[in-house]
PDB file of C-alpha atoms in Angstrom:
ATOM      1  CA  MET B   1      11.530 -22.565   9.954  1.00 43.00           C
ATOM      2  CA  THR B   2      11.077 -22.563  13.721  1.00 47.00           C
ATOM      3  CA  GLY B   3       8.328 -24.269  15.663  1.00 48.00           C
ATOM      4  CA  THR B   4       6.428 -21.009  16.120  1.00 47.00           C
ATOM      5  CA  GLU B   5       6.547 -19.673  12.542  1.00 48.00           C
ATOM      6  CA  ALA B   6       4.146 -22.163  10.951  1.00 50.00           C
ATOM      7  CA  PRO B   7       1.353 -21.686  13.522  1.00 57.00           C
ATOM      8  CA  ALA B   8       1.747 -17.908  13.203  1.00 56.00           C
ATOM      9  CA  GLY B   9       1.399 -18.216   9.436  1.00 59.00           C
ATOM     10  CA  ALA B  10      -1.648 -20.428   9.824  1.00 68.00           C
ATOM     11  CA  VAL B  11      -3.269 -17.901  12.143  1.00 71.00           C
ATOM     12  CA  ALA B  12      -2.557 -15.077   9.682  1.00 70.00           C
ATOM     13  CA  ALA B  13      -4.078 -17.109   6.861  1.00 72.00           C
ATOM     14  CA  SER B  14      -7.200 -17.921   8.864  1.00 82.00           C
ATOM     15  CA  ARG B  15      -7.670 -14.244   9.727  1.00 86.00           C
ATOM     16  CA  HIS B  16      -7.658 -13.339   6.046  1.00 87.00           C
ATOM     17  CA  LEU B  17     -10.269 -16.006   5.365  1.00 90.00           C
ATOM     18  CA  VAL B  18     -12.511 -14.769   8.177  1.00 93.00           C
ATOM     19  CA  ALA B  19     -12.112 -11.174   6.991  1.00 93.00           C
ATOM     20  CA  SER B  20     -13.108 -12.237   3.463  1.00 94.00           C
ATOM     21  CA  ALA B  21     -16.247 -13.937   4.764  1.00 95.00           C
ATOM     22  CA  VAL B  22     -17.231 -10.966   6.942  1.00 96.00           C
ATOM     23  CA  SER B  23     -16.711  -8.562   4.035  1.00 96.00           C
ATOM     24  CA  ALA B  24     -18.824 -10.780   1.786  1.00 96.00           C
ATOM     25  CA  VAL B  25     -21.688 -10.700   4.283  1.00 97.00           C
ATOM     26  CA  ALA B  26     -21.419  -6.909   4.607  1.00 97.00           C
ATOM     27  CA  LEU B  27     -21.395  -6.593   0.801  1.00 96.00           C
ATOM     28  CA  LEU B  28     -24.530  -8.739   0.593  1.00 96.00           C
ATOM     29  CA  VAL B  29     -26.316  -6.545   3.146  1.00 96.00           C
ATOM     30  CA  LEU B  30     -25.315  -3.351   1.326  1.00 96.00           C
ATOM     31  CA  THR B  31     -26.304  -4.831  -2.037  1.00 96.00           C
ATOM     32  CA  VAL B  32     -29.783  -5.622  -0.706  1.00 96.00           C
ATOM     33  CA  GLN B  33     -30.120  -2.091   0.680  1.00 95.00           C
ATOM     34  CA  VAL B  34     -29.012  -0.475  -2.576  1.00 95.00           C
ATOM     35  CA  THR B  35     -31.264  -2.722  -4.656  1.00 95.00           C
ATOM     36  CA  ALA B  36     -34.213  -1.829  -2.423  1.00 93.00           C
ATOM     37  CA  ARG B  37     -33.413   1.899  -2.835  1.00 92.00           C
ATOM     38  CA  SER B  38     -33.498   2.325   0.932  1.00 93.00           C
ATOM     39  CA  ASP B  39     -33.766   5.755   2.542  1.00 93.00           C
ATOM     40  CA  ALA B  40     -30.535   5.121   4.461  1.00 93.00           C
ATOM     41  CA  VAL B  41     -28.602   4.649   1.221  1.00 94.00           C
ATOM     42  CA  ARG B  42     -30.111   7.764  -0.383  1.00 93.00           C
ATOM     43  CA  THR B  43     -29.303   9.836   2.711  1.00 94.00           C
ATOM     44  CA  PHE B  44     -25.748   8.519   2.824  1.00 93.00           C
ATOM     45  CA  ASP B  45     -25.209   9.352  -0.845  1.00 92.00           C
ATOM     46  CA  ALA B  46     -26.694  12.840  -0.508  1.00 89.00           C
ATOM     47  CA  ASP B  47     -24.658  13.660   2.610  1.00 89.00           C
ATOM     48  CA  ALA B  48     -21.421  12.428   1.014  1.00 86.00           C
ATOM     49  CA  ARG B  49     -22.017  14.456  -2.137  1.00 81.00           C
ATOM     50  CA  ALA B  50     -22.889  17.576  -0.129  1.00 81.00           C
ATOM     51  CA  TRP B  51     -19.688  17.183   1.917  1.00 81.00           C
ATOM     52  CA  ALA B  52     -17.621  16.871  -1.272  1.00 73.00           C
ATOM     53  CA  ASP B  53     -19.218  19.978  -2.758  1.00 72.00           C
ATOM     54  CA  ARG B  54     -18.679  22.002   0.430  1.00 74.00           C
ATOM     55  CA  SER B  55     -15.080  20.890   0.744  1.00 68.00           C
ATOM     56  CA  LEU B  56     -14.017  21.309  -2.869  1.00 66.00           C
ATOM     57  CA  GLY B  57     -16.214  24.067  -4.221  1.00 59.00           C
ATOM     58  CA  ALA B  58     -18.842  24.218  -6.922  1.00 56.00           C
ATOM     59  CA  PRO B  59     -19.882  20.833  -8.373  1.00 58.00           C
ATOM     60  CA  ASP B  60     -19.284  22.013 -11.930  1.00 60.00           C
ATOM     61  CA  GLY B  61     -15.585  22.861 -11.569  1.00 60.00           C
ATOM     62  CA  PRO B  62     -12.855  21.528 -13.892  1.00 57.00           C
ATOM     63  CA  TRP B  63     -12.234  18.546 -11.620  1.00 62.00           C
ATOM     64  CA  ALA B  64     -15.845  17.319 -11.750  1.00 61.00           C
ATOM     65  CA  GLY B  65     -17.616  15.027 -14.184  1.00 57.00           C
ATOM     66  CA  ALA B  66     -16.396  12.440 -16.653  1.00 60.00           C
ATOM     67  CA  GLY B  67     -13.027  13.451 -18.065  1.00 61.00           C
ATOM     68  CA  GLY B  68     -12.440  16.013 -15.318  1.00 65.00           C
ATOM     69  CA  TRP B  69      -9.316  16.212 -13.204  1.00 72.00           C
ATOM     70  CA  ALA B  70     -10.740  13.952 -10.499  1.00 72.00           C
ATOM     71  CA  ASP B  71     -11.665  11.249 -13.008  1.00 76.00           C
ATOM     72  CA  LEU B  72      -8.230  11.300 -14.644  1.00 81.00           C
ATOM     73  CA  ALA B  73      -6.353  11.449 -11.329  1.00 81.00           C
ATOM     74  CA  GLY B  74      -8.306   8.557  -9.815  1.00 81.00           C
ATOM     75  CA  SER B  75      -7.721   6.318 -12.830  1.00 86.00           C
ATOM     76  CA  ALA B  76      -4.027   7.248 -12.935  1.00 89.00           C
ATOM     77  CA  LEU B  77      -3.556   6.514  -9.225  1.00 88.00           C
ATOM     78  CA  LEU B  78      -5.255   3.144  -9.559  1.00 90.00           C
ATOM     79  CA  ALA B  79      -3.157   2.167 -12.567  1.00 92.00           C
ATOM     80  CA  ALA B  80       0.035   3.240 -10.793  1.00 90.00           C
ATOM     81  CA  GLY B  81      -0.858   1.238  -7.695  1.00 88.00           C
ATOM     82  CA  VAL B  82      -1.663  -1.949  -9.592  1.00 91.00           C
ATOM     83  CA  LEU B  83       1.448  -1.730 -11.766  1.00 92.00           C
ATOM     84  CA  ALA B  84       3.646  -0.969  -8.740  1.00 88.00           C
ATOM     85  CA  VAL B  85       2.438  -4.051  -6.863  1.00 88.00           C
ATOM     86  CA  LEU B  86       2.761  -6.349  -9.859  1.00 90.00           C
ATOM     87  CA  GLY B  87       6.189  -4.898 -10.628  1.00 90.00           C
ATOM     88  CA  LEU B  88       7.338  -5.447  -7.049  1.00 84.00           C
ATOM     89  CA  LEU B  89       6.170  -9.063  -7.072  1.00 85.00           C
ATOM     90  CA  LEU B  90       7.915  -9.762 -10.361  1.00 89.00           C
ATOM     91  CA  TRP B  91      11.093  -8.019  -9.152  1.00 89.00           C
ATOM     92  CA  ARG B  92      11.068 -10.315  -6.130  1.00 83.00           C
ATOM     93  CA  ARG B  93      10.516 -13.294  -8.460  1.00 85.00           C
ATOM     94  CA  ARG B  94       7.076 -13.937  -6.971  1.00 84.00           C
ATOM     95  CA  LEU B  95       5.455 -14.890 -10.272  1.00 87.00           C
ATOM     96  CA  GLY B  96       2.915 -17.098  -8.546  1.00 84.00           C
ATOM     97  CA  ALA B  97       1.801 -14.255  -6.263  1.00 85.00           C
ATOM     98  CA  ALA B  98       1.566 -11.878  -9.234  1.00 89.00           C
ATOM     99  CA  LEU B  99      -0.639 -14.393 -11.045  1.00 91.00           C
ATOM    100  CA  TRP B 100      -2.878 -14.687  -7.987  1.00 90.00           C
ATOM    101  CA  VAL B 101      -3.252 -10.892  -7.914  1.00 91.00           C
ATOM    102  CA  LEU B 102      -4.224 -10.918 -11.583  1.00 94.00           C
ATOM    103  CA  ALA B 103      -6.658 -13.759 -10.907  1.00 94.00           C
ATOM    104  CA  GLY B 104      -8.177 -11.785  -8.040  1.00 94.00           C
ATOM    105  CA  LEU B 105      -8.595  -8.719 -10.247  1.00 95.00           C
ATOM    106  CA  SER B 106     -10.247 -10.895 -12.894  1.00 96.00           C
ATOM    107  CA  VAL B 107     -12.686 -12.367 -10.364  1.00 96.00           C
ATOM    108  CA  GLN B 108     -13.413  -8.875  -9.061  1.00 95.00           C
ATOM    109  CA  PHE B 109     -14.185  -7.662 -12.574  1.00 95.00           C
ATOM    110  CA  ALA B 110     -16.479 -10.638 -13.198  1.00 96.00           C
ATOM    111  CA  ALA B 111     -18.298 -10.024  -9.902  1.00 95.00           C
ATOM    112  CA  GLU B 112     -18.666  -6.351 -10.797  1.00 94.00           C
ATOM    113  CA  MET B 113     -20.143  -7.229 -14.194  1.00 93.00           C
ATOM    114  CA  LEU B 114     -22.591  -9.588 -12.474  1.00 94.00           C
ATOM    115  CA  LEU B 115     -23.676  -7.155  -9.766  1.00 94.00           C
ATOM    116  CA  GLU B 116     -24.158  -4.092 -11.967  1.00 93.00           C
ATOM    117  CA  PRO B 117     -27.150  -5.368 -13.983  1.00 93.00           C
ATOM    118  CA  LEU B 118     -28.436  -7.371 -11.022  1.00 93.00           C
ATOM    119  CA  VAL B 119     -28.697  -4.262  -8.843  1.00 93.00           C
ATOM    120  CA  GLY B 120     -29.509  -2.011 -11.783  1.00 90.00           C
ATOM    121  CA  ARG B 121     -28.579   1.240 -10.113  1.00 91.00           C
ATOM    122  CA  PRO B 122     -28.320   4.196 -12.518  1.00 90.00           C
ATOM    123  CA  ALA B 123     -25.239   6.398 -12.507  1.00 85.00           C
ATOM    124  CA  PRO B 124     -25.490   9.799 -10.780  1.00 85.00           C
ATOM    125  CA  VAL B 125     -27.169  12.658 -12.611  1.00 78.00           C
ATOM    126  CA  PRO B 126     -24.459  15.195 -13.606  1.00 75.00           C
ATOM    127  CA  ALA B 127     -24.651  18.472 -11.705  1.00 69.00           C
ATOM    128  CA  ASP B 128     -24.014  20.488 -14.850  1.00 62.00           C
ATOM    129  CA  GLY B 129     -27.052  19.080 -16.597  1.00 62.00           C
ATOM    130  CA  GLY B 130     -25.029  16.955 -18.995  1.00 64.00           C
ATOM    131  CA  PRO B 131     -26.085  13.515 -20.209  1.00 62.00           C
ATOM    132  CA  GLN B 132     -26.291  10.765 -17.610  1.00 65.00           C
ATOM    133  CA  ASP B 133     -24.033   7.738 -18.016  1.00 70.00           C
ATOM    134  CA  ALA B 134     -26.075   4.947 -19.570  1.00 71.00           C
ATOM    135  CA  GLY B 135     -24.327   2.245 -17.523  1.00 78.00           C
ATOM    136  CA  PHE B 136     -24.902   0.992 -13.995  1.00 88.00           C
ATOM    137  CA  SER B 137     -22.924   2.264 -11.026  1.00 91.00           C
ATOM    138  CA  PHE B 138     -22.963  -0.337  -8.225  1.00 95.00           C
ATOM    139  CA  PRO B 139     -20.325  -1.311  -7.236  1.00 95.00           C
ATOM    140  CA  SER B 140     -17.299   0.847  -8.080  1.00 94.00           C
ATOM    141  CA  GLY B 141     -14.725  -1.251  -9.912  1.00 93.00           C
ATOM    142  CA  HIS B 142     -11.997   1.356  -9.357  1.00 93.00           C
ATOM    143  CA  MET B 143     -12.523   1.192  -5.603  1.00 95.00           C
ATOM    144  CA  ALA B 144     -12.654  -2.604  -5.590  1.00 96.00           C
ATOM    145  CA  SER B 145      -9.335  -2.907  -7.447  1.00 95.00           C
ATOM    146  CA  ALA B 146      -7.608  -0.324  -5.249  1.00 94.00           C
ATOM    147  CA  THR B 147      -8.767  -2.057  -2.066  1.00 96.00           C
ATOM    148  CA  LEU B 148      -7.778  -5.496  -3.337  1.00 95.00           C
ATOM    149  CA  VAL B 149      -4.267  -4.306  -4.140  1.00 92.00           C
ATOM    150  CA  LEU B 150      -3.880  -2.672  -0.720  1.00 92.00           C
ATOM    151  CA  VAL B 151      -4.891  -5.890   1.063  1.00 93.00           C
ATOM    152  CA  VAL B 152      -2.317  -7.892  -0.903  1.00 90.00           C
ATOM    153  CA  VAL B 153       0.406  -5.335  -0.168  1.00 88.00           C
ATOM    154  CA  LEU B 154      -0.316  -5.543   3.566  1.00 88.00           C
ATOM    155  CA  ALA B 155      -0.074  -9.340   3.369  1.00 86.00           C
ATOM    156  CA  MET B 156       3.265  -9.013   1.559  1.00 81.00           C
ATOM    157  CA  VAL B 157       4.884  -6.886   4.263  1.00 80.00           C
ATOM    158  CA  ARG B 158       3.382  -8.550   7.323  1.00 74.00           C
ATOM    159  CA  GLY B 159       5.940  -9.161  10.047  1.00 69.00           C
ATOM    160  CA  ASP B 160       7.761  -5.887   9.391  1.00 69.00           C
ATOM    161  CA  THR B 161       6.105  -3.263  11.566  1.00 80.00           C
ATOM    162  CA  TRP B 162       7.342  -0.015  10.043  1.00 83.00           C
ATOM    163  CA  ARG B 163       6.861  -1.192   6.445  1.00 84.00           C
ATOM    164  CA  TRP B 164       3.370  -2.447   7.301  1.00 85.00           C
ATOM    165  CA  TRP B 165       2.328   0.886   8.812  1.00 90.00           C
ATOM    166  CA  LEU B 166       3.945   2.826   5.961  1.00 90.00           C
ATOM    167  CA  SER B 167       2.119   0.647   3.432  1.00 87.00           C
ATOM    168  CA  LEU B 168      -1.146   1.048   5.331  1.00 90.00           C
ATOM    169  CA  GLY B 169      -0.824   4.838   5.432  1.00 91.00           C
ATOM    170  CA  ALA B 170       0.194   5.261   1.794  1.00 89.00           C
ATOM    171  CA  GLY B 171      -2.309   2.679   0.612  1.00 89.00           C
ATOM    172  CA  ALA B 172      -5.159   4.182   2.610  1.00 92.00           C
ATOM    173  CA  LEU B 173      -4.440   7.582   1.057  1.00 92.00           C
ATOM    174  CA  LEU B 174      -4.447   6.081  -2.428  1.00 91.00           C
ATOM    175  CA  VAL B 175      -7.660   4.113  -1.848  1.00 92.00           C
ATOM    176  CA  SER B 176      -9.371   7.163  -0.333  1.00 90.00           C
ATOM    177  CA  ALA B 177      -8.287   9.345  -3.250  1.00 88.00           C
ATOM    178  CA  VAL B 178      -9.617   6.807  -5.747  1.00 91.00           C
ATOM    179  CA  GLY B 179     -12.930   6.589  -3.893  1.00 89.00           C
ATOM    180  CA  VAL B 180     -13.389  10.355  -3.660  1.00 86.00           C
ATOM    181  CA  SER B 181     -12.449  10.734  -7.335  1.00 85.00           C
ATOM    182  CA  ARG B 182     -15.258   8.390  -8.398  1.00 87.00           C
ATOM    183  CA  VAL B 183     -17.834  10.508  -6.552  1.00 86.00           C
ATOM    184  CA  LEU B 184     -16.408  13.762  -7.900  1.00 82.00           C
ATOM    185  CA  ALA B 185     -16.306  12.319 -11.409  1.00 80.00           C
ATOM    186  CA  GLU B 186     -20.032  11.582 -11.009  1.00 81.00           C
ATOM    187  CA  ALA B 187     -19.348   8.000 -12.050  1.00 83.00           C
ATOM    188  CA  HIS B 188     -20.591   6.532  -8.773  1.00 89.00           C
ATOM    189  CA  HIS B 189     -22.658   7.320  -5.726  1.00 91.00           C
ATOM    190  CA  ALA B 190     -20.944   7.117  -2.330  1.00 93.00           C
ATOM    191  CA  ALA B 191     -22.672   3.801  -1.563  1.00 95.00           C
ATOM    192  CA  ASP B 192     -21.245   2.396  -4.802  1.00 96.00           C
ATOM    193  CA  VAL B 193     -17.773   3.299  -3.552  1.00 96.00           C
ATOM    194  CA  ALA B 194     -18.500   1.552  -0.241  1.00 96.00           C
ATOM    195  CA  GLY B 195     -19.690  -1.492  -2.165  1.00 96.00           C
ATOM    196  CA  GLY B 196     -16.507  -1.485  -4.220  1.00 96.00           C
ATOM    197  CA  CYS B 197     -14.443  -1.358  -1.041  1.00 96.00           C
ATOM    198  CA  LEU B 198     -16.294  -4.379   0.380  1.00 97.00           C
ATOM    199  CA  LEU B 199     -15.913  -6.278  -2.888  1.00 97.00           C
ATOM    200  CA  GLY B 200     -12.190  -5.531  -2.893  1.00 96.00           C
ATOM    201  CA  LEU B 201     -11.879  -6.663   0.717  1.00 96.00           C
ATOM    202  CA  THR B 202     -13.769  -9.884  -0.005  1.00 97.00           C
ATOM    203  CA  ILE B 203     -11.579 -10.920  -2.925  1.00 96.00           C
ATOM    204  CA  GLY B 204      -8.362  -9.309  -1.675  1.00 95.00           C
ATOM    205  CA  CYS B 205      -8.527 -11.135   1.652  1.00 94.00           C
ATOM    206  CA  ALA B 206      -9.231 -14.401  -0.200  1.00 94.00           C
ATOM    207  CA  VAL B 207      -6.146 -13.840  -2.369  1.00 92.00           C
ATOM    208  CA  ALA B 208      -4.073 -12.961   0.709  1.00 90.00           C
ATOM    209  CA  TRP B 209      -5.350 -16.113   2.438  1.00 89.00           C
ATOM    210  CA  ARG B 210      -4.277 -18.225  -0.525  1.00 85.00           C
ATOM    211  CA  LEU B 211      -0.828 -16.650  -0.645  1.00 83.00           C
ATOM    212  CA  VAL B 212      -0.180 -16.955   3.082  1.00 80.00           C
ATOM    213  CA  ALA B 213      -1.666 -20.451   3.369  1.00 73.00           C
ATOM    214  CA  ARG B 214       0.432 -21.704   0.464  1.00 67.00           C
ATOM    215  CA  ASP B 215       3.710 -20.253   1.730  1.00 63.00           C
ATOM    216  CA  PRO B 216       3.167 -18.854   5.249  1.00 53.00           C
ATOM    217  CA  ASN B 217       6.733 -17.653   5.794  1.00 51.00           C
ATOM    218  CA  SER B 218       7.711 -16.256   2.392  1.00 49.00           C
ATOM    219  CA  LEU B 219       5.601 -13.094   2.275  1.00 50.00           C
ATOM    220  CA  GLY B 220       7.493 -10.376   4.028  1.00 51.00           C
ATOM    221  CA  LYS B 221      10.575 -12.513   4.683  1.00 48.00           C
ATOM    222  CA  GLU B 222      12.775 -10.227   2.595  1.00 42.00           C
ATOM    223  CA  ALA B 223      12.302  -7.489   5.197  1.00 39.00           C
ATOM    224  CA  ARG B 224      13.441  -9.768   7.985  1.00 40.00           C
TER     225      ARG B 224
END
């Protein structure tokens, strides 16, 4: 370890902590807006749904609704991403980091279960006139998990520029695909997806902070 590595690691850790706090505040603001059924949230949801319908065709196609292609693809992508990250950590003998990821996912699930009945937002009404999901829709757990995993991956490869940008690009595509799939599957409104992203950022950045603060030079060192 050189004299400059530890301070750099400390700065990286503090940035993750600040990002977690900022995301938590943004999530709180959005949660209040959704709970209050604000006009801004309704407009955002309607505009996002209209854009999806214009871009991908009729809202009652084979990809739409629960069990449609979008629903299956989004769930498959999320599962692949989570398993890939956990597999990579275990392959690198980072059992502690893998356990922290699992702990983060568990906290995210608990927060999701707490927020859903607290906000009490109904699921979207299916465009084909089918039965509405009886559960609550805010926030999107799929989106939260995908975002959390992406944040941890970026913390893992920090210090290696091309791997970081490659991970950011591939991860952003995966997260975006998961988010769009939840809207197309009529499982969530667009604001629910945004809330899931903020929840994932809040917990993912906290996990990344813990990993970097505990061992500031180990994450990403294999690339160097």
